[in-house]
Amino acid sequence: MTQSWPRLFCILILPLAVACTSGPRSQKGPWADEPTTSLQRTTMTMEWDTLAIRGGDADSTFGTLWQSAADSSMLVVWDNITQEVHALDYDLRPLWRFGRKGAGPGEFRQGRSIAFTPTGEILIFDVGTQRVTFLTRDGMLRTTVVLEERLDQVVPWTSGKLLGTAPRRNGSQFVVMRDDGQVSTSLEVPWDGFADLHSLLQSGYIASDPATASAAFIMIYGDGWFAVGEQPGLPYLGRYIEHLEMPSVLEERDRRQIIGGTLAGQGVDVQDGMVTVLYEGGGPDAKRWLDQYQFSDGSYVGSYLLPRRISGFSSAPDGSYFVIFNDPSPTIMRLRPKR
């Protein structure tokens, strides 16, 4: 599962803005009715059972929790302060931890992606060193791969391959790589206007389900998501249930500012043919909605309203959810929706 980038991402962008002489670049999505819609969000539940909890004021284990991923028996969580991964069981009891700050073997500068591979290993992508690290299930370093191209995110793909994204890449930003980090295929986006968007507005998060050869890329500033199938190309462009106007970018040389628009997708998980999006938006329930869509055709299924704002989440195969937040203190909770 891929969760939202730290709020520092937006803080770094906006102070760059100053008075510019060039006008904002107009950005449009591929829909005729921007941003209006007759669809309404359907709440499947807003009641939850708390199955486990770890962290809080009395626990100094975690620095800043960011990304997480879950399989049938284990949760792994990335700590963005200590640059290490914590492994926990379903009752949130610690199993092991791995990593530290640095550039050597088993060290990380800026962990960006964490996920389980089809064989049950743990993948960690470090954007700072452009390396993919593979850990065994008991937390031992198996191998490290240096990438051929500079990418923003990397997740596991089918048959030992890797799927990566890079908004500033020439050509398509979606690539398939061999397990040695060499690019083998570029995937084309089904929306011709995507390539014309400012690179800031091409930003998003990607998650995969290698068991079913599916992945989804959600837009942070835009109004939709791409489904990635086993065949070459990105066959479908979905749209969020809460439609947003595409923002514009005002820029001059190295100065840039996002004009209008609202943050949208802030985390994504793909499992059992379902795409689940942590949605922000501008309402009072920002970052409390888990919106679900069918991977096969992009149709909206329904939404869960969480008890509080969260920083990220992971879906568990048993129907529960691991949610993480850092305010007022780093905390992990395992929740099950009441039906």
PDB file of N, CA and C in Angstrom, residues 85-143:
ATOM      1  N   VAL A  85      12.064   0.135   8.837  1.00  0.00           N
ATOM      2  CA  VAL A  85      10.783  -0.532   8.725  1.00  0.00           C
ATOM      3  C   VAL A  85      10.524  -1.308  10.020  1.00  0.00           C
ATOM      4  N   HIS A  86       9.302  -1.205  10.521  1.00  0.00           N
ATOM      5  CA  HIS A  86       8.845  -1.977  11.672  1.00  0.00           C
ATOM      6  C   HIS A  86       7.904  -3.068  11.175  1.00  0.00           C
ATOM      7  N   ALA A  87       8.128  -4.302  11.598  1.00  0.00           N
ATOM      8  CA  ALA A  87       7.233  -5.409  11.286  1.00  0.00           C
ATOM      9  C   ALA A  87       6.459  -5.778  12.543  1.00  0.00           C
ATOM     10  N   LEU A  88       5.128  -5.937  12.390  1.00  0.00           N
ATOM     11  CA  LEU A  88       4.267  -6.266  13.517  1.00  0.00           C
ATOM     12  C   LEU A  88       3.283  -7.354  13.094  1.00  0.00           C
ATOM     13  N   ASP A  89       2.787  -8.128  14.082  1.00  0.00           N
ATOM     14  CA  ASP A  89       1.754  -9.101  13.763  1.00  0.00           C
ATOM     15  C   ASP A  89       0.390  -8.423  13.784  1.00  0.00           C
ATOM     16  N   TYR A  90      -0.671  -9.195  13.577  1.00  0.00           N
ATOM     17  CA  TYR A  90      -2.000  -8.616  13.482  1.00  0.00           C
ATOM     18  C   TYR A  90      -2.491  -8.008  14.803  1.00  0.00           C
ATOM     19  N   ASP A  91      -1.903  -8.428  15.909  1.00  0.00           N
ATOM     20  CA  ASP A  91      -2.229  -7.815  17.202  1.00  0.00           C
ATOM     21  C   ASP A  91      -1.319  -6.630  17.497  1.00  0.00           C
ATOM     22  N   LEU A  92      -0.538  -6.235  16.496  1.00  0.00           N
ATOM     23  CA  LEU A  92       0.391  -5.102  16.567  1.00  0.00           C
ATOM     24  C   LEU A  92       1.496  -5.309  17.586  1.00  0.00           C
ATOM     25  N   ARG A  93       1.867  -6.576  17.792  1.00  0.00           N
ATOM     26  CA  ARG A  93       3.047  -6.893  18.598  1.00  0.00           C
ATOM     27  C   ARG A  93       4.271  -6.862  17.702  1.00  0.00           C
ATOM     28  N   PRO A  94       5.367  -6.229  18.145  1.00  0.00           N
ATOM     29  CA  PRO A  94       6.551  -6.088  17.285  1.00  0.00           C
ATOM     30  C   PRO A  94       7.206  -7.426  16.992  1.00  0.00           C
ATOM     31  N   LEU A  95       7.621  -7.592  15.727  1.00  0.00           N
ATOM     32  CA  LEU A  95       8.332  -8.788  15.289  1.00  0.00           C
ATOM     33  C   LEU A  95       9.808  -8.492  15.065  1.00  0.00           C
ATOM     34  N   TRP A  96      10.105  -7.444  14.305  1.00  0.00           N
ATOM     35  CA  TRP A  96      11.484  -7.032  14.064  1.00  0.00           C
ATOM     36  C   TRP A  96      11.470  -5.633  13.463  1.00  0.00           C
ATOM     37  N   ARG A  97      12.643  -5.025  13.389  1.00  0.00           N
ATOM     38  CA  ARG A  97      12.811  -3.735  12.735  1.00  0.00           C
ATOM     39  C   ARG A  97      14.112  -3.750  11.964  1.00  0.00           C
ATOM     40  N   PHE A  98      14.157  -2.996  10.871  1.00  0.00           N
ATOM     41  CA  PHE A  98      15.326  -3.031   9.991  1.00  0.00           C
ATOM     42  C   PHE A  98      15.556  -1.650   9.414  1.00  0.00           C
ATOM     43  N   GLY A  99      16.845  -1.258   9.323  1.00  0.00           N
ATOM     44  CA  GLY A  99      17.227  -0.032   8.647  1.00  0.00           C
ATOM     45  C   GLY A  99      17.747   1.036   9.584  1.00  0.00           C
ATOM     46  N   ARG A 100      18.336   2.066   8.980  1.00  0.00           N
ATOM     47  CA  ARG A 100      18.793   3.266   9.675  1.00  0.00           C
ATOM     48  C   ARG A 100      19.181   4.282   8.599  1.00  0.00           C
ATOM     49  N   LYS A 101      19.477   5.496   9.022  1.00  0.00           N
ATOM     50  CA  LYS A 101      19.864   6.532   8.071  1.00  0.00           C
ATOM     51  C   LYS A 101      21.261   6.262   7.539  1.00  0.00           C
ATOM     52  N   GLY A 102      21.457   6.498   6.240  1.00  0.00           N
ATOM     53  CA  GLY A 102      22.763   6.322   5.628  1.00  0.00           C
ATOM     54  C   GLY A 102      22.642   5.874   4.194  1.00  0.00           C
ATOM     55  N   ALA A 103      23.773   5.580   3.573  1.00  0.00           N
ATOM     56  CA  ALA A 103      23.799   5.170   2.169  1.00  0.00           C
ATOM     57  C   ALA A 103      24.413   3.797   1.968  1.00  0.00           C
ATOM     58  N   GLY A 104      24.773   3.113   3.052  1.00  0.00           N
ATOM     59  CA  GLY A 104      25.376   1.800   2.936  1.00  0.00           C
ATOM     60  C   GLY A 104      24.330   0.700   2.840  1.00  0.00           C
ATOM     61  N   PRO A 105      24.769  -0.562   2.790  1.00  0.00           N
ATOM     62  CA  PRO A 105      23.824  -1.682   2.741  1.00  0.00           C
ATOM     63  C   PRO A 105      22.899  -1.665   3.966  1.00  0.00           C
ATOM     64  N   GLY A 106      21.620  -1.801   3.728  1.00  0.00           N
ATOM     65  CA  GLY A 106      20.667  -1.796   4.824  1.00  0.00           C
ATOM     66  C   GLY A 106      20.396  -0.423   5.402  1.00  0.00           C
ATOM     67  N   GLU A 107      20.853   0.631   4.713  1.00  0.00           N
ATOM     68  CA  GLU A 107      20.625   2.008   5.159  1.00  0.00           C
ATOM     69  C   GLU A 107      19.834   2.767   4.101  1.00  0.00           C
ATOM     70  N   PHE A 108      19.134   3.827   4.533  1.00  0.00           N
ATOM     71  CA  PHE A 108      18.236   4.536   3.636  1.00  0.00           C
ATOM     72  C   PHE A 108      18.343   6.040   3.861  1.00  0.00           C
ATOM     73  N   ARG A 109      18.141   6.779   2.779  1.00  0.00           N
ATOM     74  CA  ARG A 109      18.125   8.245   2.867  1.00  0.00           C
ATOM     75  C   ARG A 109      16.707   8.801   2.843  1.00  0.00           C
ATOM     76  N   GLN A 110      15.859   8.218   1.988  1.00  0.00           N
ATOM     77  CA  GLN A 110      14.496   8.727   1.859  1.00  0.00           C
ATOM     78  C   GLN A 110      13.598   7.610   1.338  1.00  0.00           C
ATOM     79  N   GLY A 111      13.169   6.737   2.236  1.00  0.00           N
ATOM     80  CA  GLY A 111      12.283   5.650   1.834  1.00  0.00           C
ATOM     81  C   GLY A 111      10.991   6.189   1.254  1.00  0.00           C
ATOM     82  N   ARG A 112      10.562   5.637   0.125  1.00  0.00           N
ATOM     83  CA  ARG A 112       9.385   6.161  -0.566  1.00  0.00           C
ATOM     84  C   ARG A 112       8.300   5.105  -0.741  1.00  0.00           C
ATOM     85  N   SER A 113       8.679   3.845  -0.980  1.00  0.00           N
ATOM     86  CA  SER A 113       7.698   2.779  -1.207  1.00  0.00           C
ATOM     87  C   SER A 113       8.019   1.584  -0.327  1.00  0.00           C
ATOM     88  N   ILE A 114       6.972   0.934   0.191  1.00  0.00           N
ATOM     89  CA  ILE A 114       7.126  -0.306   0.941  1.00  0.00           C
ATOM     90  C   ILE A 114       5.970  -1.214   0.571  1.00  0.00           C
ATOM     91  N   ALA A 115       6.271  -2.494   0.288  1.00  0.00           N
ATOM     92  CA  ALA A 115       5.227  -3.396  -0.190  1.00  0.00           C
ATOM     93  C   ALA A 115       5.691  -4.833  -0.037  1.00  0.00           C
ATOM     94  N   PHE A 116       4.734  -5.753  -0.069  1.00  0.00           N
ATOM     95  CA  PHE A 116       5.041  -7.179  -0.098  1.00  0.00           C
ATOM     96  C   PHE A 116       5.125  -7.647  -1.554  1.00  0.00           C
ATOM     97  N   THR A 117       6.090  -8.507  -1.836  1.00  0.00           N
ATOM     98  CA  THR A 117       6.241  -9.089  -3.165  1.00  0.00           C
ATOM     99  C   THR A 117       5.361 -10.334  -3.264  1.00  0.00           C
ATOM    100  N   PRO A 118       5.190 -10.901  -4.478  1.00  0.00           N
ATOM    101  CA  PRO A 118       4.381 -12.118  -4.612  1.00  0.00           C
ATOM    102  C   PRO A 118       4.911 -13.292  -3.801  1.00  0.00           C
ATOM    103  N   THR A 119       6.204 -13.299  -3.492  1.00  0.00           N
ATOM    104  CA  THR A 119       6.784 -14.392  -2.707  1.00  0.00           C
ATOM    105  C   THR A 119       6.766 -14.106  -1.203  1.00  0.00           C
ATOM    106  N   GLY A 120       6.196 -12.975  -0.788  1.00  0.00           N
ATOM    107  CA  GLY A 120       6.088 -12.676   0.631  1.00  0.00           C
ATOM    108  C   GLY A 120       7.258 -11.916   1.215  1.00  0.00           C
ATOM    109  N   GLU A 121       8.218 -11.532   0.368  1.00  0.00           N
ATOM    110  CA  GLU A 121       9.300 -10.687   0.857  1.00  0.00           C
ATOM    111  C   GLU A 121       8.821  -9.239   0.967  1.00  0.00           C
ATOM    112  N   ILE A 122       9.673  -8.378   1.529  1.00  0.00           N
ATOM    113  CA  ILE A 122       9.332  -6.970   1.690  1.00  0.00           C
ATOM    114  C   ILE A 122      10.227  -6.144   0.785  1.00  0.00           C
ATOM    115  N   LEU A 123       9.599  -5.298  -0.054  1.00  0.00           N
ATOM    116  CA  LEU A 123      10.310  -4.381  -0.942  1.00  0.00           C
ATOM    117  C   LEU A 123      10.316  -2.999  -0.326  1.00  0.00           C
ATOM    118  N   ILE A 124      11.495  -2.348  -0.321  1.00  0.00           N
ATOM    119  CA  ILE A 124      11.624  -0.963   0.117  1.00  0.00           C
ATOM    120  C   ILE A 124      12.333  -0.199  -0.992  1.00  0.00           C
ATOM    121  N   PHE A 125      11.702   0.867  -1.477  1.00  0.00           N
ATOM    122  CA  PHE A 125      12.335   1.715  -2.480  1.00  0.00           C
ATOM    123  C   PHE A 125      12.793   3.007  -1.812  1.00  0.00           C
ATOM    124  N   ASP A 126      14.090   3.320  -1.982  1.00  0.00           N
ATOM    125  CA  ASP A 126      14.696   4.527  -1.422  1.00  0.00           C
ATOM    126  C   ASP A 126      14.943   5.505  -2.564  1.00  0.00           C
ATOM    127  N   VAL A 127      14.136   6.575  -2.607  1.00  0.00           N
ATOM    128  CA  VAL A 127      14.276   7.541  -3.687  1.00  0.00           C
ATOM    129  C   VAL A 127      15.574   8.322  -3.561  1.00  0.00           C
ATOM    130  N   GLY A 128      16.129   8.431  -2.345  1.00  0.00           N
ATOM    131  CA  GLY A 128      17.367   9.173  -2.142  1.00  0.00           C
ATOM    132  C   GLY A 128      18.574   8.523  -2.772  1.00  0.00           C
ATOM    133  N   THR A 129      18.638   7.197  -2.719  1.00  0.00           N
ATOM    134  CA  THR A 129      19.757   6.462  -3.307  1.00  0.00           C
ATOM    135  C   THR A 129      19.373   5.744  -4.598  1.00  0.00           C
ATOM    136  N   GLN A 130      18.078   5.789  -4.979  1.00  0.00           N
ATOM    137  CA  GLN A 130      17.576   5.093  -6.167  1.00  0.00           C
ATOM    138  C   GLN A 130      17.903   3.598  -6.102  1.00  0.00           C
ATOM    139  N   ARG A 131      17.609   3.038  -4.932  1.00  0.00           N
ATOM    140  CA  ARG A 131      17.846   1.604  -4.741  1.00  0.00           C
ATOM    141  C   ARG A 131      16.567   0.925  -4.265  1.00  0.00           C
ATOM    142  N   VAL A 132      16.413  -0.323  -4.692  1.00  0.00           N
ATOM    143  CA  VAL A 132      15.333  -1.180  -4.213  1.00  0.00           C
ATOM    144  C   VAL A 132      15.960  -2.260  -3.339  1.00  0.00           C
ATOM    145  N   THR A 133      15.497  -2.345  -2.097  1.00  0.00           N
ATOM    146  CA  THR A 133      16.007  -3.320  -1.138  1.00  0.00           C
ATOM    147  C   THR A 133      14.954  -4.387  -0.894  1.00  0.00           C
ATOM    148  N   PHE A 134      15.377  -5.649  -0.907  1.00  0.00           N
ATOM    149  CA  PHE A 134      14.481  -6.764  -0.637  1.00  0.00           C
ATOM    150  C   PHE A 134      14.871  -7.409   0.691  1.00  0.00           C
ATOM    151  N   LEU A 135      13.876  -7.549   1.582  1.00  0.00           N
ATOM    152  CA  LEU A 135      14.079  -8.190   2.880  1.00  0.00           C
ATOM    153  C   LEU A 135      13.323  -9.510   2.923  1.00  0.00           C
ATOM    154  N   THR A 136      13.872 -10.488   3.642  1.00  0.00           N
ATOM    155  CA  THR A 136      13.139 -11.719   3.895  1.00  0.00           C
ATOM    156  C   THR A 136      12.045 -11.443   4.925  1.00  0.00           C
ATOM    157  N   ARG A 137      11.150 -12.394   5.117  1.00  0.00           N
ATOM    158  CA  ARG A 137      10.044 -12.194   6.053  1.00  0.00           C
ATOM    159  C   ARG A 137      10.504 -12.100   7.502  1.00  0.00           C
ATOM    160  N   ASP A 138      11.702 -12.585   7.784  1.00  0.00           N
ATOM    161  CA  ASP A 138      12.212 -12.442   9.154  1.00  0.00           C
ATOM    162  C   ASP A 138      13.136 -11.242   9.304  1.00  0.00           C
ATOM    163  N   GLY A 139      13.107 -10.329   8.334  1.00  0.00           N
ATOM    164  CA  GLY A 139      13.802  -9.064   8.486  1.00  0.00           C
ATOM    165  C   GLY A 139      15.268  -9.085   8.135  1.00  0.00           C
ATOM    166  N   MET A 140      15.700 -10.021   7.307  1.00  0.00           N
ATOM    167  CA  MET A 140      17.088 -10.092   6.887  1.00  0.00           C
ATOM    168  C   MET A 140      17.242  -9.521   5.479  1.00  0.00           C
ATOM    169  N   LEU A 141      18.362  -8.831   5.236  1.00  0.00           N
ATOM    170  CA  LEU A 141      18.640  -8.270   3.922  1.00  0.00           C
ATOM    171  C   LEU A 141      18.953  -9.387   2.930  1.00  0.00           C
ATOM    172  N   ARG A 142      18.175  -9.450   1.834  1.00  0.00           N
ATOM    173  CA  ARG A 142      18.447 -10.450   0.796  1.00  0.00           C
ATOM    174  C   ARG A 142      19.272  -9.865  -0.328  1.00  0.00           C
ATOM    175  N   THR A 143      18.828  -8.741  -0.899  1.00  0.00           N
ATOM    176  CA  THR A 143      19.577  -8.142  -1.990  1.00  0.00           C
ATOM    177  C   THR A 143      19.172  -6.685  -2.151  1.00  0.00           C
TER     178      THR A 143
END
